[in-house]
Short mmCIF file of C-alpha atoms in Angstrom, two decimals:
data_model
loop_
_atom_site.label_atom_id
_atom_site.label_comp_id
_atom_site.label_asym_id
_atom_site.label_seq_id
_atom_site.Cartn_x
_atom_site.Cartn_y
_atom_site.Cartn_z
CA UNK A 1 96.64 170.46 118.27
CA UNK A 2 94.46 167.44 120.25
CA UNK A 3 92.14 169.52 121.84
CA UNK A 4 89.76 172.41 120.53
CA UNK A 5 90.44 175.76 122.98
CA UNK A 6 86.69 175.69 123.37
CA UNK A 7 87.10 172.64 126.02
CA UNK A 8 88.23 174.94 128.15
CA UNK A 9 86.64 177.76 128.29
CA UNK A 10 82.86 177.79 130.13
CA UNK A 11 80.68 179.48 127.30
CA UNK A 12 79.43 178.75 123.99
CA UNK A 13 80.91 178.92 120.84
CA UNK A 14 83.80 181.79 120.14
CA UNK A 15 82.51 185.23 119.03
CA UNK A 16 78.61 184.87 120.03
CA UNK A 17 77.26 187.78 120.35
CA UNK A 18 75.23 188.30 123.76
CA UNK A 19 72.27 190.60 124.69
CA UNK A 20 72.57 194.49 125.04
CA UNK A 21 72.53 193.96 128.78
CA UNK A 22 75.16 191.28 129.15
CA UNK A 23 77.53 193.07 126.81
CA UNK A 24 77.35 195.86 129.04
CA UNK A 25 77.77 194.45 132.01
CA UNK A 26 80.92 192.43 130.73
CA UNK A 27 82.24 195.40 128.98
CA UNK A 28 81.82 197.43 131.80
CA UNK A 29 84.49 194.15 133.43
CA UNK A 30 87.03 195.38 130.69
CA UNK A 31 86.84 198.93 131.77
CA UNK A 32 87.07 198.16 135.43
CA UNK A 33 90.47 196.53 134.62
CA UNK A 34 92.24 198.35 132.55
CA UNK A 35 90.96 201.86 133.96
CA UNK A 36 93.95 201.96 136.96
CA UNK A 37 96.47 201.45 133.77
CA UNK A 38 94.81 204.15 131.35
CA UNK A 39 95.00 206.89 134.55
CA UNK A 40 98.24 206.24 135.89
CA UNK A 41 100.23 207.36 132.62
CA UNK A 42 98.22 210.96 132.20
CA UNK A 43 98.85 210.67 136.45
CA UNK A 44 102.63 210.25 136.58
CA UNK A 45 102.89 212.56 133.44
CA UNK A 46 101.25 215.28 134.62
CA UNK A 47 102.92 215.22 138.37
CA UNK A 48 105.93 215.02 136.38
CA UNK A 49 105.28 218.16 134.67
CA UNK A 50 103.99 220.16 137.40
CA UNK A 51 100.48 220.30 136.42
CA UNK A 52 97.73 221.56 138.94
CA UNK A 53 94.98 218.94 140.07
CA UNK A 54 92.27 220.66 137.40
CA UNK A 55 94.99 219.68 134.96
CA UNK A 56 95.85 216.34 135.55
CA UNK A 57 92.25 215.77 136.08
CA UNK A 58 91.82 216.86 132.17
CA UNK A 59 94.60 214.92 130.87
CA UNK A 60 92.74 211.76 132.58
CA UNK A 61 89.68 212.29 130.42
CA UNK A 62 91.82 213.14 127.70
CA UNK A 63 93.00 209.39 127.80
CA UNK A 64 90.02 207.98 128.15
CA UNK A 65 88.52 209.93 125.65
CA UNK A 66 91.34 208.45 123.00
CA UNK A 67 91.22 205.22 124.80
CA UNK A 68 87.66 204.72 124.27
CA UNK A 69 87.70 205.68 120.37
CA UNK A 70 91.13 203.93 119.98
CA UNK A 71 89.18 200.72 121.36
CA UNK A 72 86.12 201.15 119.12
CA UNK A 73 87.72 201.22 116.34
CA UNK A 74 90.16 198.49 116.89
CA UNK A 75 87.05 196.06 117.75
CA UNK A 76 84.84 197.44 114.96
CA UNK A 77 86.79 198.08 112.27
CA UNK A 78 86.91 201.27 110.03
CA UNK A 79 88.06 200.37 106.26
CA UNK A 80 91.93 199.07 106.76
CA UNK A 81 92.27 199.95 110.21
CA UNK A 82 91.40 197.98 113.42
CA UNK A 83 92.09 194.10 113.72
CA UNK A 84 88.23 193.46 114.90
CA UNK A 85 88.69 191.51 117.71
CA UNK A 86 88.07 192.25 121.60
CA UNK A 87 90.86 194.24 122.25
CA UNK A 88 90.92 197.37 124.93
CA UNK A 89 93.43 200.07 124.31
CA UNK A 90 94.88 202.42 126.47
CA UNK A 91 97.78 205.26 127.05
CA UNK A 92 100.98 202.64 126.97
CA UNK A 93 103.56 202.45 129.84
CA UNK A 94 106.44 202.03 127.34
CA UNK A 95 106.79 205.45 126.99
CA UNK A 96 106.09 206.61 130.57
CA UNK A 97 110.32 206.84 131.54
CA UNK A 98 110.90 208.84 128.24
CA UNK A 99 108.10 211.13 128.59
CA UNK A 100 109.04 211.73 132.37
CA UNK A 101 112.75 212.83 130.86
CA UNK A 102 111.31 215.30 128.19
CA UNK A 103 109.03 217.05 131.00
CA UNK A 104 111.96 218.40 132.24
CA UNK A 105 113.86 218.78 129.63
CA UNK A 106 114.51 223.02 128.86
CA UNK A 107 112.38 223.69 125.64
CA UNK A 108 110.25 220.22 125.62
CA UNK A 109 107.96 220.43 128.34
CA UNK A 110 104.16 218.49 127.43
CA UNK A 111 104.04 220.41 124.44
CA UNK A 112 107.21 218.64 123.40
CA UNK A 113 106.15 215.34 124.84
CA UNK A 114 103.12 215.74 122.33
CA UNK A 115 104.67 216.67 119.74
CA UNK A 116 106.92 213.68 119.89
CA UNK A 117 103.72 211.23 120.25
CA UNK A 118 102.44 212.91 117.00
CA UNK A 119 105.18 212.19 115.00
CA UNK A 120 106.02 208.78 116.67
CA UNK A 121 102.62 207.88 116.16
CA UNK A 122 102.83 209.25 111.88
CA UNK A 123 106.04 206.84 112.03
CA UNK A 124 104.02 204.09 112.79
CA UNK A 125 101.93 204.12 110.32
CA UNK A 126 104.54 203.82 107.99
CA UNK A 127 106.32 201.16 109.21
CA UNK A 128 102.99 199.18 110.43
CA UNK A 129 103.01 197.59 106.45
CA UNK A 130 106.13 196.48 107.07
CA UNK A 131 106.25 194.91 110.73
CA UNK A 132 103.22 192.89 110.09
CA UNK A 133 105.21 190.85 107.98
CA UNK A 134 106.82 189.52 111.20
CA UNK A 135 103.50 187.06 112.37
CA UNK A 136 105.77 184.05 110.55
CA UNK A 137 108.54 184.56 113.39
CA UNK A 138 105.80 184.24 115.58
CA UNK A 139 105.38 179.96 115.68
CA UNK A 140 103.46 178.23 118.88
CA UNK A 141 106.96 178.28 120.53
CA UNK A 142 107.38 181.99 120.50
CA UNK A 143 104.22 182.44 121.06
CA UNK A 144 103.23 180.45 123.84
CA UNK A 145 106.89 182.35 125.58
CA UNK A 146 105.53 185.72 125.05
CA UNK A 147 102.33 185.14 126.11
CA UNK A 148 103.32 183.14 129.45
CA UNK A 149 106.09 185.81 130.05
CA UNK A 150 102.97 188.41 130.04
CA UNK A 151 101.01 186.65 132.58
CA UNK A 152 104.53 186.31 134.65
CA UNK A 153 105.12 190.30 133.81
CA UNK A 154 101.79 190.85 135.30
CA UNK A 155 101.49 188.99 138.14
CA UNK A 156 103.68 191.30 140.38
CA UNK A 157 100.66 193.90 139.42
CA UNK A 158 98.25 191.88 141.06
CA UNK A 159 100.02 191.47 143.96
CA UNK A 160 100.85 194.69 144.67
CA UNK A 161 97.07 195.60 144.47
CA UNK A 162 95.77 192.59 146.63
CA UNK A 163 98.37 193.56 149.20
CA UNK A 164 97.22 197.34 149.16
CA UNK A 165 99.08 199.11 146.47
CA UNK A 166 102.21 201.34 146.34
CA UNK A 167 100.36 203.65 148.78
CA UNK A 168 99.22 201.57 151.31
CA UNK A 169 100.80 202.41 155.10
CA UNK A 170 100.38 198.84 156.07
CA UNK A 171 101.08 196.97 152.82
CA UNK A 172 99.67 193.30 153.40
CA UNK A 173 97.31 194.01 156.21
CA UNK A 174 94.89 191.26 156.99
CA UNK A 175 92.43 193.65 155.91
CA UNK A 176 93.46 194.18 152.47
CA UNK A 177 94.07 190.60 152.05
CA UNK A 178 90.57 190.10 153.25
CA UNK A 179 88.94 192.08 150.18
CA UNK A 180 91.58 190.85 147.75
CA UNK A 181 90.34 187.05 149.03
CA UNK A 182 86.68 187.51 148.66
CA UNK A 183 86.87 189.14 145.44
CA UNK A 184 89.01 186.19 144.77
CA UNK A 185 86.96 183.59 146.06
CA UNK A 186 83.86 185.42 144.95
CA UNK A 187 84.93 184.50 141.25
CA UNK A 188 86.05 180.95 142.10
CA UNK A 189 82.81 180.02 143.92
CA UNK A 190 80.77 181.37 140.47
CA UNK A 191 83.04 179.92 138.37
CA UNK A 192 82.49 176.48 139.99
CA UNK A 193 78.89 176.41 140.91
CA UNK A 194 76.92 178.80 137.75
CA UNK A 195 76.89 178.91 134.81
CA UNK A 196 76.23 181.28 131.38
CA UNK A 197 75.27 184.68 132.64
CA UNK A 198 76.75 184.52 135.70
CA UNK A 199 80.14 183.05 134.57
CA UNK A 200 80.57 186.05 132.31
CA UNK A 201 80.44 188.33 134.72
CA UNK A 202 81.82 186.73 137.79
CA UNK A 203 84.48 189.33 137.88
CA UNK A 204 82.35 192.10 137.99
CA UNK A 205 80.16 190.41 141.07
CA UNK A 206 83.46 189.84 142.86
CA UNK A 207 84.67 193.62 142.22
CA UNK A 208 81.30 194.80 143.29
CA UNK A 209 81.12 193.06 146.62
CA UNK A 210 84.38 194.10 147.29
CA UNK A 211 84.12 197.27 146.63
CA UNK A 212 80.86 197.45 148.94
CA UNK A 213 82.88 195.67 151.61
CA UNK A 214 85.61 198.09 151.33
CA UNK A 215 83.24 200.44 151.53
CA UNK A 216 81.57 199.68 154.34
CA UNK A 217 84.76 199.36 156.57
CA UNK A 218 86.42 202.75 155.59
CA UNK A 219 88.69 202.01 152.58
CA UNK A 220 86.78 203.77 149.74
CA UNK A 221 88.13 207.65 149.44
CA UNK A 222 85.55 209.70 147.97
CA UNK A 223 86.89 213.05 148.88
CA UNK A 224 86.91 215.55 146.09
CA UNK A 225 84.16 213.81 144.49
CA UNK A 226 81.89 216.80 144.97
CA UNK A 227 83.87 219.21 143.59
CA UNK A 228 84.53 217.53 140.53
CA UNK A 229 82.30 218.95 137.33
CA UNK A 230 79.32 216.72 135.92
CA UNK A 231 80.00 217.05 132.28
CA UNK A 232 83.40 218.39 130.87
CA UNK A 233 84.25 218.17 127.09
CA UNK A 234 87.83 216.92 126.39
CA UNK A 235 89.10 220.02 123.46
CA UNK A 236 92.38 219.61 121.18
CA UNK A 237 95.44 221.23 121.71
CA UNK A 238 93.98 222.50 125.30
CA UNK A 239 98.02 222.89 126.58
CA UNK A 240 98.87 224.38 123.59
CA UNK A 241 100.55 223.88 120.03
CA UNK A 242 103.11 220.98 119.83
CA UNK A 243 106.70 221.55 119.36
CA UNK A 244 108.57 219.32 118.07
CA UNK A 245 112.23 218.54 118.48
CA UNK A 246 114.58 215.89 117.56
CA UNK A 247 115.43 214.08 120.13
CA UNK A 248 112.30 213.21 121.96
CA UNK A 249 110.66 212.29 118.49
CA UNK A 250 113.44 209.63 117.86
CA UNK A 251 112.79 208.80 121.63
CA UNK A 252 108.94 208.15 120.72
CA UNK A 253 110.07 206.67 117.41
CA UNK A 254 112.01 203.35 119.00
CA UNK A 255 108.87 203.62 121.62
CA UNK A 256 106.18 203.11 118.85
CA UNK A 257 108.51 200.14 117.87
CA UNK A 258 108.74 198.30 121.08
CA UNK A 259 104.61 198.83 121.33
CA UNK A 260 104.73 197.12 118.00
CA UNK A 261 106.28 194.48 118.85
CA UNK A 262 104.29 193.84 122.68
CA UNK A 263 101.31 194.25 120.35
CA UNK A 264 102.33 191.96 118.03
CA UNK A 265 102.53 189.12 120.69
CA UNK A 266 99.38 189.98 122.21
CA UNK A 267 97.39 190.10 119.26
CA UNK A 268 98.89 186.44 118.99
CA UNK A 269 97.78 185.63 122.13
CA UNK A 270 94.47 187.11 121.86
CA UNK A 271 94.03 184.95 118.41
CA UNK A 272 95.02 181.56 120.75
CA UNK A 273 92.17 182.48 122.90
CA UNK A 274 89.79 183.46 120.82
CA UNK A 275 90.66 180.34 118.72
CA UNK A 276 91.07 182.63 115.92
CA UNK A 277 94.08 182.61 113.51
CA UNK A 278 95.75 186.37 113.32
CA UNK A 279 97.01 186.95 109.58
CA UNK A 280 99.31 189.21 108.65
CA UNK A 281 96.57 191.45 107.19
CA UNK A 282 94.58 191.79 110.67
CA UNK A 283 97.77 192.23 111.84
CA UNK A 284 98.72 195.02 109.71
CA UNK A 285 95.20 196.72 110.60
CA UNK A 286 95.54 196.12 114.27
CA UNK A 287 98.85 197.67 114.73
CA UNK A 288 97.98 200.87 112.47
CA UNK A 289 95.32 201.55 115.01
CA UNK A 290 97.54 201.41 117.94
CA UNK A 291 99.81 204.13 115.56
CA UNK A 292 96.95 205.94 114.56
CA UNK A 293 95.65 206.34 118.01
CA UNK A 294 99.31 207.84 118.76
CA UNK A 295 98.77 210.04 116.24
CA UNK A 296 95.66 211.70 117.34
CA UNK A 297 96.40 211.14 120.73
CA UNK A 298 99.15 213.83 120.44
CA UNK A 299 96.14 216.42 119.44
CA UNK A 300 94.08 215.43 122.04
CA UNK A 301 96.63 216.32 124.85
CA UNK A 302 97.70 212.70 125.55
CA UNK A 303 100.10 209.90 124.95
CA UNK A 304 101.07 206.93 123.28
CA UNK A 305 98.61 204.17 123.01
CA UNK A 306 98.59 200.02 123.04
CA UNK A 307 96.66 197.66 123.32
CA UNK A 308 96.14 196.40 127.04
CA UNK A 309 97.62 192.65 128.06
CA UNK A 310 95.78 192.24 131.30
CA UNK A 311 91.90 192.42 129.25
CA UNK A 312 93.60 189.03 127.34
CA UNK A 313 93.07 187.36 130.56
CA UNK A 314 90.00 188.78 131.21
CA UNK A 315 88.20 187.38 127.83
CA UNK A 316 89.73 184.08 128.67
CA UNK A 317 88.54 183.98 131.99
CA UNK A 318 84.87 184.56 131.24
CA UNK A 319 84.87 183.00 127.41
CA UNK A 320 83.21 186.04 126.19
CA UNK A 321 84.95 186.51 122.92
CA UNK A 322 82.51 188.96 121.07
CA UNK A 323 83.79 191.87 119.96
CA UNK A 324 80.97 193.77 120.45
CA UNK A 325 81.41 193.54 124.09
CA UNK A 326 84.81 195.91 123.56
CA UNK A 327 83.33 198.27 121.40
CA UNK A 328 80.44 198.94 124.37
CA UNK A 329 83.59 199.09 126.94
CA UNK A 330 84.90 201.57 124.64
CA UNK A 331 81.84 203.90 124.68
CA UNK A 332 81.39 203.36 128.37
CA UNK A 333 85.05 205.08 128.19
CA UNK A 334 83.79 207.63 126.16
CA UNK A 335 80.93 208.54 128.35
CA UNK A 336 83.46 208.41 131.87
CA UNK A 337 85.67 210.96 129.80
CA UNK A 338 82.13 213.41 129.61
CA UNK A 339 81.62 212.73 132.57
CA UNK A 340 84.18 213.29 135.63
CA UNK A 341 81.69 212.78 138.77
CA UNK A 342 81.43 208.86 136.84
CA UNK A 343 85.36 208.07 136.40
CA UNK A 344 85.71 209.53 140.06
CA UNK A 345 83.64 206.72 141.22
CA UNK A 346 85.46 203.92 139.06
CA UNK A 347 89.18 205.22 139.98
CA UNK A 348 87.69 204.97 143.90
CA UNK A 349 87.69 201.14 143.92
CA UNK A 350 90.52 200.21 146.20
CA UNK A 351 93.59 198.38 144.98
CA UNK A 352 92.71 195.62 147.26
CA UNK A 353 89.79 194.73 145.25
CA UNK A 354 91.44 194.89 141.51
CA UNK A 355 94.25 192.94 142.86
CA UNK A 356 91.64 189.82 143.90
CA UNK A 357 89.94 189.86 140.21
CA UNK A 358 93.68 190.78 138.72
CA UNK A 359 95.55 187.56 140.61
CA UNK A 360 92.81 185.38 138.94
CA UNK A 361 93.09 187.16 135.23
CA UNK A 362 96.16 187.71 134.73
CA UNK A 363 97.32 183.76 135.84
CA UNK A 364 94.91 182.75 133.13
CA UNK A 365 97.37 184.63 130.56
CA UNK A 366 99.80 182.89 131.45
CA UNK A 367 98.09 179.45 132.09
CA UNK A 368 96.95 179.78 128.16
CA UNK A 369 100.91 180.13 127.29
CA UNK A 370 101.51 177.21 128.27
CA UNK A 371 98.85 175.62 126.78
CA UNK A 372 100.40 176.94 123.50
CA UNK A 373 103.86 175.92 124.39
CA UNK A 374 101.85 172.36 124.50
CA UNK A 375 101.72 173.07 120.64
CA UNK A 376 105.36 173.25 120.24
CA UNK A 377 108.20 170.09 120.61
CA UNK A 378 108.43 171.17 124.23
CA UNK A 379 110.74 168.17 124.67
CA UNK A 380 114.11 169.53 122.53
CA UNK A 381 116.36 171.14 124.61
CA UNK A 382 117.22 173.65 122.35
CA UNK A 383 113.51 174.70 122.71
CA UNK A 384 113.46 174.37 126.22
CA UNK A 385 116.65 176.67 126.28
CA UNK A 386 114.80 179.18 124.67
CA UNK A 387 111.52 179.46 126.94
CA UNK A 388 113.79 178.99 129.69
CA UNK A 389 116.37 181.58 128.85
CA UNK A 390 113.30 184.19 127.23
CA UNK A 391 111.41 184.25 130.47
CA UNK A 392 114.46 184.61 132.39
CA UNK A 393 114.76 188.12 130.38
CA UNK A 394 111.48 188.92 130.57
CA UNK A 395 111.27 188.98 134.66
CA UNK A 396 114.33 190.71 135.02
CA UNK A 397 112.51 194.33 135.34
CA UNK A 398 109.55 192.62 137.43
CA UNK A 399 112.52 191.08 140.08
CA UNK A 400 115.16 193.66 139.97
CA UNK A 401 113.94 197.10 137.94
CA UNK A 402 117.25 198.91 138.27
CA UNK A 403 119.24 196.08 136.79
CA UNK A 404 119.57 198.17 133.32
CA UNK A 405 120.11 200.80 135.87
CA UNK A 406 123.46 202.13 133.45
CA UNK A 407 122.62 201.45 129.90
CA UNK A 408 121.60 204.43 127.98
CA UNK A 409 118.20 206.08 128.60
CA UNK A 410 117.35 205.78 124.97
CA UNK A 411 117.27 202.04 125.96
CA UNK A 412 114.54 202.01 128.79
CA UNK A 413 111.48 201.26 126.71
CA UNK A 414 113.39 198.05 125.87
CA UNK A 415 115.02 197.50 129.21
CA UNK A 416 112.15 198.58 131.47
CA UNK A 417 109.25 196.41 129.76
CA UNK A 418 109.50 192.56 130.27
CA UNK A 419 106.77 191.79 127.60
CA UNK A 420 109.60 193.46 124.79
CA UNK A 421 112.48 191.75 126.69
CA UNK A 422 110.83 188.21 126.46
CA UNK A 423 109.50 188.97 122.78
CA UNK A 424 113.15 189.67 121.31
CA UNK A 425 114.66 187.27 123.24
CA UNK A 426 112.27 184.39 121.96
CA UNK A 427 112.79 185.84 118.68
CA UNK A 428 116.35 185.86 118.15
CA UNK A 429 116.81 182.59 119.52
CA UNK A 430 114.32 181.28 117.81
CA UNK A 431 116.09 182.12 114.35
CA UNK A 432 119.18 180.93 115.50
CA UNK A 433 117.96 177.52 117.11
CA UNK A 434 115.12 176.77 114.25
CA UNK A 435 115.83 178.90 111.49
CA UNK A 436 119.54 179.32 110.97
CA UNK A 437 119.58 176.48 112.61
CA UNK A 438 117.15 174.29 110.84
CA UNK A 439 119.68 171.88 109.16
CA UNK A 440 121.86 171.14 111.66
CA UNK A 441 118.57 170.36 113.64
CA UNK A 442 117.29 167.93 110.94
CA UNK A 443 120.78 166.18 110.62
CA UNK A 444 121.32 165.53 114.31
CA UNK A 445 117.79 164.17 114.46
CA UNK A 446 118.13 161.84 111.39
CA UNK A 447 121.35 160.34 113.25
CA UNK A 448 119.50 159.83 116.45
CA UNK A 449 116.67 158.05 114.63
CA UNK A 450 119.13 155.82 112.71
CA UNK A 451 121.19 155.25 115.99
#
């Protein structure tokens, strides 16, 4: 590699650790991000199960709860779990069409659906040994595919926020575009003109004056906020005992697989941006905290849980590459669990004003894949066939999500999730182009030199 990542990104040196007050303030960034994602699996869930407003509203903090420790640990560390870098975890969307099958399947029901996380989530810690073993599969070319294909898979996320969201009556209206562009340009302008302090938390000045303009002109719901409790404590098994029953568990089971392998890649990509190599044996520790955090998860009345893509863009954008600033985000998740009146507040900000911050993060993910593809011989054509052919898969369920429409349901966590799609895709060609085909590679090229 030619350059050092550190040329461009605006801060100091990789990992410094910053005062209490800036960590907070950029950690609190993280959680601002990734908090739509960790509610709307508990909120599709439980609507999906026919739960009452109280209890969705306790399966929220249930996530967070989970979330919050799940993320500690995975920045800190504890013993041989946890890969110790700034990583933000969170109730994965993998599972979300197999769980919404089980709620209404006869005899399955939530209790089922956490019974199958448990057990998916003991799985994975069996198999975590074993799939961590994979990083060597996992060259610059790969890589860099994966990682751009997450920034593509992204995007659309962004998008639909800046333009008003899924709810929106007027999708695209001037106004929303209005807050999504001065959160947008809010970051730009601080980006351009300040430095240190200021760069690091550019996104959360750009959320906060949009969500003050929004505010001020009507778009910030705060109705119910009153009635919600000041301090609730998340208990185990509050639905009930889990069942357990075949068929959902080997559901989970293939689930817990696919997360494996979308954390495997961004773990990667995390390591390219944090200009920090990922070994097999962080990667073995990472991904039996993303199992583990299944695992307990299914006690604490929620789901499955990964590590969240769009925070990768996030610590590029700002450089701040401390862990320590995830493991505050995390207990600032812990405390908004405790504390319903708090995550009211933060799930108030209007998708207008994510999808400003979101349209600048998440094209940094995929600006720093193809700074890694820059790594690989870009030039072969059997290379460019495979980053050209493994992005194709990947946007197929961003462009058309009913295209699997008729393969088997047992499928969808594969089908439905363009991070996996890209990721096996770049894989398998990978071993056939460069692995199997590794000699006939090195023969054709010694006949083209000597030609």
């Amino acid at each position: 590699m030619s350059e050092s990542p550190k040329a461009y990104i605006p801060v100091a040196p990789p990992r410094q650790p910053l005062p209490l007050f800036q960590l907070i303030l950029v950690g609190l960034q993280h959680v601002l991000l990734m908090y739509g994602g960790a509610i709307a699996v508990p909120l599709i869930i439980g609507q999906a199960a026919g739960l009452s407003r109280e209890e969705v509203a306790f399966l929220i903090n249930a996530d967070l709860l989970v979330a919050g420790v799940a993320t500690i640990i995975q920045s800190f560390g504890i013993g041989p779990v946890g890969i110790r870098m700034p990583v933000m975890m969170g109730a994965s969307f993998a599972a979300v069409g197999s769980m919404v099958a089980m709620a209404g399947m006869p005899g399955v029901g939530l209790q089922g659906i956490f019974g199958a996380t448990i057990a998916a989530g003991f799985f994975g810690m069996l198999i975590a040994p074993f799939m961590s073993k994979v990083v060597r599969f996992f060259p610059p070319l790969v890589t860099g595919t994966v990682i751009t294909s997450i920034g593509l898979s992204l995007f659309p996320v962004a998008v639909n926020w800046a333009g008003g969201g899924h709810e929106a009556e007027t999708f695209g209206s001037p106004i929303y575009l209005m807050v999504a562009g001065l959160v947008l340009a809010v970051i730009l302008l601080i980006n351009r003109f300040m430095r240190g302090f200021w760069v690091n938390v550019s996104v959360l000045v750009g959320m906060g004056l949009g969500y003050i303009l929004a505010g001020s002109i009507g778009m910030v719901d705060l109705s119910g906020l009153a009635q919600a409790p000041w301090l609730q404590v998340v208990t185990p098994l509050h639905f009930g005992m889990p069942t357990f029953s075949l068929a959902p568990i080997l559901s989970m089971c293939l689930v817990v697989v696919i997360i494996f392998v979308e954390s495997t890649g961004m773990f990667l990509a995390l390591g390219k941006v944090t200009d920090r190599e990922v070994t097999p044996g962080m990667l073995r520790r990472g991904l039996l905290c993303d199992a583990g955090a299944s695992f307990v998860a299914g006690f604490f009345n929620t789901f499955t849980h990964s590590s969240f893509a769009q925070n990768i863009g996030l610590v590029q954008m700002t450089g701040v590459r401390c862990r320590y600033v995830t493991v505050v985000a995390g207990a600032l998740l812990i405390g908004l669990s405790l504390l319903p009146k708090a995550a009211y507040l933060i799930a108030s900000i209007p998708p207008a004003v994510l999808g400003g911050a979101s349209i600048a993060m998440f094209g940094m993910v995929t600006a720093t894949g193809i700074k890694i593809l820059q790594e690989a011989d870009i030039s072969d054509r059997r290379n460019q066939l495979l980053v050209a052919v493994s992005v194709g898969f990947g946007l197929i369920p961003v462009v058309k999500p009913e295209f699997f429409a008729q393969m088997p349901q047992w499928m969808e966590p594969i089908t439905h999730s363009g991070i996996a799609m890209a990721t096996l895709s770049a894989l398998v060609l990978n071993v056939l182009f460069n692995i199997l085909g590794g000699a006939d590679r090195a023969a054709h090229n010694d006949a083209c030199h000597q030609h």
